[in-house]
XYZ file of C-alpha atoms in Angstrom:
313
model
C 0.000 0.000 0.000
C 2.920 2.435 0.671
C 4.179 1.581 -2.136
C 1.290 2.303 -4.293
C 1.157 5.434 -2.509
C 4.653 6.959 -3.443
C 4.167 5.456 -7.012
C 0.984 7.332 -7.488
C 3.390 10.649 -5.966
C 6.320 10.102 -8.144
C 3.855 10.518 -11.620
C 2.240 13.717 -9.907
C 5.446 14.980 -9.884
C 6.695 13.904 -13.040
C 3.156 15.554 -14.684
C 4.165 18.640 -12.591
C 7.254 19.200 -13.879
C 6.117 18.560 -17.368
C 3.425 20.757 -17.193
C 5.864 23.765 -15.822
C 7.759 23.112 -19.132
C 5.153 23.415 -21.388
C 4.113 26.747 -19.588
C 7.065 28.105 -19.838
C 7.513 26.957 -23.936
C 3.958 28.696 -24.240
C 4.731 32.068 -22.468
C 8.157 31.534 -24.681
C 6.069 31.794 -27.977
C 3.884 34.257 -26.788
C 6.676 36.718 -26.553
C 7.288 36.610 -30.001
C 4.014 35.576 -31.802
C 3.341 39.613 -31.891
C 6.181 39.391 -34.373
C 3.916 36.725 -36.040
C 0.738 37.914 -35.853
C 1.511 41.574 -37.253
C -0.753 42.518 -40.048
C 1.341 42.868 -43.414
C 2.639 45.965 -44.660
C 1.276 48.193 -46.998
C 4.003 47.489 -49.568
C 3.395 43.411 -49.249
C 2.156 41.910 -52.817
C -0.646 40.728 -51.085
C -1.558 43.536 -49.258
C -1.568 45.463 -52.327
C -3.776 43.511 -54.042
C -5.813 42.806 -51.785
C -6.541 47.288 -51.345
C -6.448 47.282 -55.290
C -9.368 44.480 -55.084
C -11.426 46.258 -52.977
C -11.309 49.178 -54.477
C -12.532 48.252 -57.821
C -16.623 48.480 -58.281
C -19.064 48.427 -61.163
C -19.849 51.951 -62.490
C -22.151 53.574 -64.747
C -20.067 54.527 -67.519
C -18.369 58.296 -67.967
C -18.709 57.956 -72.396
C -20.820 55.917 -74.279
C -20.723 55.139 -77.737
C -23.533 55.587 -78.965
C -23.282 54.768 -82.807
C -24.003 54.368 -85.700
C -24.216 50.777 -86.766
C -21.851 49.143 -89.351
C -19.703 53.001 -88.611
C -16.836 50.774 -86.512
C -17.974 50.896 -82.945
C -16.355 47.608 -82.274
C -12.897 48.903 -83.821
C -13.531 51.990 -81.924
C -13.957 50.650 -78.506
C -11.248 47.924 -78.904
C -8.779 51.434 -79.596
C -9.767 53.058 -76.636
C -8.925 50.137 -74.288
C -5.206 50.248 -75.223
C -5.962 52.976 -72.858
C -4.778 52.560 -69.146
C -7.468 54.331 -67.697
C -10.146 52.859 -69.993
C -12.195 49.892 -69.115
C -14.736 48.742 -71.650
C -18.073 47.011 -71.202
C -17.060 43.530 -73.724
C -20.907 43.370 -74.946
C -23.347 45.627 -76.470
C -25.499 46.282 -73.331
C -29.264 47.696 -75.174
C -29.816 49.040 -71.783
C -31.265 52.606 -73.248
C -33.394 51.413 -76.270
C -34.243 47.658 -75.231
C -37.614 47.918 -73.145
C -37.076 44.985 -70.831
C -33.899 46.078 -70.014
C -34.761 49.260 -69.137
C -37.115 48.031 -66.637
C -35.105 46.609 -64.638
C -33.279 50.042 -63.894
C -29.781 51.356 -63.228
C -28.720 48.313 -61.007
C -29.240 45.818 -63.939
C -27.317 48.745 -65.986
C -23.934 48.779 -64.179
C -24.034 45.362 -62.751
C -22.864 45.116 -66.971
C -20.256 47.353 -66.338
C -16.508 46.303 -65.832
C -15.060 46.530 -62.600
C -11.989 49.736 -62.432
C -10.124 51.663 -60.061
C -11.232 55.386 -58.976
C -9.820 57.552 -61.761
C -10.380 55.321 -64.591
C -13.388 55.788 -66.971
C -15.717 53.178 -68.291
C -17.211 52.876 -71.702
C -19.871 51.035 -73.416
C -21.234 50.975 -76.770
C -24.429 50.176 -78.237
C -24.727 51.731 -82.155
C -28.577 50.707 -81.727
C -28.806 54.063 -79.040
C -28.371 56.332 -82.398
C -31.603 55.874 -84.189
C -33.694 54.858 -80.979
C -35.949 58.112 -80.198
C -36.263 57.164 -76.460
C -32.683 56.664 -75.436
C -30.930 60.387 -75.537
C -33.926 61.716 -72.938
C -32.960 58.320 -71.452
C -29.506 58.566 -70.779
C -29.509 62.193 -69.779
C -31.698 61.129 -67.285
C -29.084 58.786 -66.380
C -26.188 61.215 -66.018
C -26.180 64.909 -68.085
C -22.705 65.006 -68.534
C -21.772 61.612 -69.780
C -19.530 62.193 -72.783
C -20.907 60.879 -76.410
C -19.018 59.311 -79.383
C -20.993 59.232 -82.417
C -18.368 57.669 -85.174
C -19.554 57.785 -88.789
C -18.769 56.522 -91.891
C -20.232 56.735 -96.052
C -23.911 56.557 -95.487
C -23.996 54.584 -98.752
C -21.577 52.213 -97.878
C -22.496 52.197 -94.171
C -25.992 50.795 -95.953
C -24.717 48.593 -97.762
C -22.573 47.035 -94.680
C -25.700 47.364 -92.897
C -27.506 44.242 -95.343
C -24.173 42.737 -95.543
C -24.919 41.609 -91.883
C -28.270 41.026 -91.986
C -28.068 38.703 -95.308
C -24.995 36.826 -93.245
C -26.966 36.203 -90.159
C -30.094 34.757 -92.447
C -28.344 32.157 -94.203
C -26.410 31.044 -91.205
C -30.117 30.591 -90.127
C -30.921 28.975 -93.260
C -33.465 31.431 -94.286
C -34.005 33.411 -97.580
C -33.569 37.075 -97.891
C -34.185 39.828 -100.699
C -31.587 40.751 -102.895
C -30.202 44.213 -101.384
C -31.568 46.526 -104.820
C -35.104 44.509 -104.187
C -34.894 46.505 -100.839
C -33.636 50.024 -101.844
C -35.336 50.491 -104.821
C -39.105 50.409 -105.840
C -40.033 51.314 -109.313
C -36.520 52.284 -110.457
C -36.853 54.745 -106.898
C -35.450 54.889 -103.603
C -37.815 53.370 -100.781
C -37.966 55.497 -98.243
C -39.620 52.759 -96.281
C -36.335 50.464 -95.927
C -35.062 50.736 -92.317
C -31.011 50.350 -93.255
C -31.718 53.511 -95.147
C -33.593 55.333 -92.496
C -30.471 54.818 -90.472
C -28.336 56.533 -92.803
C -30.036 59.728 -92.599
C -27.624 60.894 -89.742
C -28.991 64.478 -89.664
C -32.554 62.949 -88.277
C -31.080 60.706 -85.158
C -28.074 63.718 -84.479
C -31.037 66.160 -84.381
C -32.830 64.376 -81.875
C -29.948 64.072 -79.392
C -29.020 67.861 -80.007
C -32.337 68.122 -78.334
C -31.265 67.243 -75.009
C -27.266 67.278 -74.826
C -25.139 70.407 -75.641
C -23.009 70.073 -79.003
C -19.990 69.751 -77.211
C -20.971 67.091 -75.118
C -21.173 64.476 -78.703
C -17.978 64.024 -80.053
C -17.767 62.800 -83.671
C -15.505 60.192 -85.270
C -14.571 59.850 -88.933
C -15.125 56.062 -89.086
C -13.766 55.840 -92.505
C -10.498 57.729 -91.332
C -9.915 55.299 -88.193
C -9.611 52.421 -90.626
C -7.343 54.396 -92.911
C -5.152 55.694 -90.099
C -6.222 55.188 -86.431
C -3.795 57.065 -84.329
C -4.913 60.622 -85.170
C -8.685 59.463 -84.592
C -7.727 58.083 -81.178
C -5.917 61.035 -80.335
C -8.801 63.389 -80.839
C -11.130 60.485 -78.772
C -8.084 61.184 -75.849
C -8.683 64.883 -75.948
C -12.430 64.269 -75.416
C -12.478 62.296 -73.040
C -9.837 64.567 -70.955
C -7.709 61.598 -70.704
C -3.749 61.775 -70.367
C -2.443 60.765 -74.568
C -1.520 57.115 -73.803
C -2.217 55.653 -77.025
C 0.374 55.770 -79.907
C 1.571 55.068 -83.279
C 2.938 51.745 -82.573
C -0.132 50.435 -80.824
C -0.865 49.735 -84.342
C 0.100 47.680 -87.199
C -1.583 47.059 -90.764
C -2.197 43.018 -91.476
C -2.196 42.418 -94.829
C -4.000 39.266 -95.134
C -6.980 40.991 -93.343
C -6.294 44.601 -94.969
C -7.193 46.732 -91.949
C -5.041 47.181 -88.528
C -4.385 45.459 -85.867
C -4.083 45.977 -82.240
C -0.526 45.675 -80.468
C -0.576 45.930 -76.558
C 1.980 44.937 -73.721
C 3.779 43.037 -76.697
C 0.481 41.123 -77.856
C -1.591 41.688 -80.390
C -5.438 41.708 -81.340
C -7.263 41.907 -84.463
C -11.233 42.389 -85.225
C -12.871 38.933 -85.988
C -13.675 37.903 -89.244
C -17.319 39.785 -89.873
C -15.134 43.056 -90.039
C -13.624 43.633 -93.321
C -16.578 41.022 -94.510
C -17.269 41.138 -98.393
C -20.301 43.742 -99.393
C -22.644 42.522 -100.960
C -23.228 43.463 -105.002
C -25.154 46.198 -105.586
C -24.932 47.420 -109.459
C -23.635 50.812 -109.793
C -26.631 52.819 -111.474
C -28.603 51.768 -107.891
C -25.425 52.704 -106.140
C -25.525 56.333 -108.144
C -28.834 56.569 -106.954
C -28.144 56.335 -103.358
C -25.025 58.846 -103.846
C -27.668 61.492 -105.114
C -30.196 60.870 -102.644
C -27.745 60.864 -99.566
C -26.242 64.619 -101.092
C -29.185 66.675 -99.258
C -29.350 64.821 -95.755
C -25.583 64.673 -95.974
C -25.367 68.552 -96.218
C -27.794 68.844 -93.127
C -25.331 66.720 -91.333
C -22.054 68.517 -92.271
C -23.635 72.116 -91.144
C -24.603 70.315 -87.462
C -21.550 69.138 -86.815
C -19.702 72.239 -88.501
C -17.251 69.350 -90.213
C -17.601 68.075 -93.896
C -16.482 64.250 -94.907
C -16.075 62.828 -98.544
C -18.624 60.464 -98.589
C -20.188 59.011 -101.973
């Protein structure tokens, strides 16, 4: 029994002893895990992008492009993201002139919208906002001094780009469409009636958005110029949009096999897909004379609104 007894105090004292170690070895840690436990500095890759994360958000865009369709929209929105402090909405958003977007309100609209840093600007383009009579009251409404790039191109041609689309998209679908001079012309005349036409007639849509934004606030783009040469068009886009000049001549390079230019950035570079630079489709060239002549009128209108002239047709 005695035995058992000092037995039973020689472990208590052993599990004493032990315990006192690990005690100490814990207060031992402690005296350095501040060292540990010390939040990372600000100039830590992590920490840095972890601030940089969390200040990027989805905002309502500072310039829209707002048309026309078949002018180069695409092209021109692909240019202005070589720009630093550009970030571009990648799809055509129809928040202005598509109803059941427009329901759904200014949320819907910038949870479309790319995330950035404070400072930079976002952009979006939709060329369907040009001819739509709801959307400049619309987007006013949204914010009166968002910036406005209208580019532009040869109303004929733009028309004839215009079917060019919508005869590509119809046989991928497997369904039959009129020839294009079926559609312009009735009796030998222009139809009025043929909607790639009425969105031609530039001085019409421009008229309606002089309505409700200041001149100054729509900046115009020589669409046919930017494919010819795109720095100087870019350059005047820079001055617009008050942003530092960024972009330059050797963002650019001309591909021969596609026979328009190319994109170079950070040492990579980007071309338009394959619909751009797409065949036109025929159209003879008394109809094509025809649509010159009509054009010369509406054209003039256009020229004395935005105090600029273009050779077109």
């Amino acid at each position: 029994m005695l035995w058992t007894v000092l037995l039973a105090l020689l472990v208590l004292l052993l599990l004493q002893t032990q315990l006192s170690v690990s005690l100490r070895d814990l207060r031992t840690r402690g005296s350095i895990s501040p060292l540990h436990s010390r939040p990372p500095s600000s100039s830590s890759p992590s920490s840095s992008s972890s601030s940089s994360y969390n200040a990027t958000q989805q905002r309502l865009p500072g310039a829209i492009i707002i048309g026309v369709r078949k002018g180069g929209t695409r092209a021109l929105l692909e240019m202005l993201n070589l720009h630093p402090d550009v970030e571009v909405a990648k799809a055509e958003v129809h928040y202005f002139n598509v109803e059941e977007h427009y329901r759904q309100g200014l949320a819907w609209y910038r949870a479309q919208m790319p995330f950035t840093l404070p400072g930079q600007l976002t952009v979006e383009k939709t060329p369907g906002y040009f001819a739509s009579p709801q959307v400049p009251a619309r987007v006013w409404d949204m914010n009166p001094a968002v910036r406005l790039l209208l580019i532009v191109r040869d109303p004929a041609e733009r028309l004839v780009s215009d079917y060019t689309q919508v005869l590509h998209n119809r046989l991928t679908q497997h369904k039959p469409y009129q020839p294009l001079e079926e559609l312009l012309l009735r009796k030998g005349h222009i139809n009025h009636g043929y909607k790639a036409l009425q969105r031609s007639l530039y001085h019409l849509h421009l008229a309606r958005w002089l309505e409700v934004f200041p001149r100054e606030q729509i900046h115009v783009v020589d669409g046919d110029a930017l494919i010819r040469d795109p720095f100087p068009e870019l350059r005047k886009a820079e001055r617009f949009l008050d942003l530092p000049p960024r972009i330059n001549p050797s963002n650019f390079y001309f591909n021969i096999t596609k026979g328009f230019y190319c994109l170079l950035s950070a040492g990579h570079d980007k071309c338009l897909d394959e619909s751009k630079g797409r065949p036109h489709a025929p159209l003879s060239t008394q109809a094509l004379q025809k649509l010159c002549r009509y054009f010369r009128k509406p054209n003039k209108h256009f020229f004395e609104m935005v105090g600029r002239s273009f050779s077109w047709c």
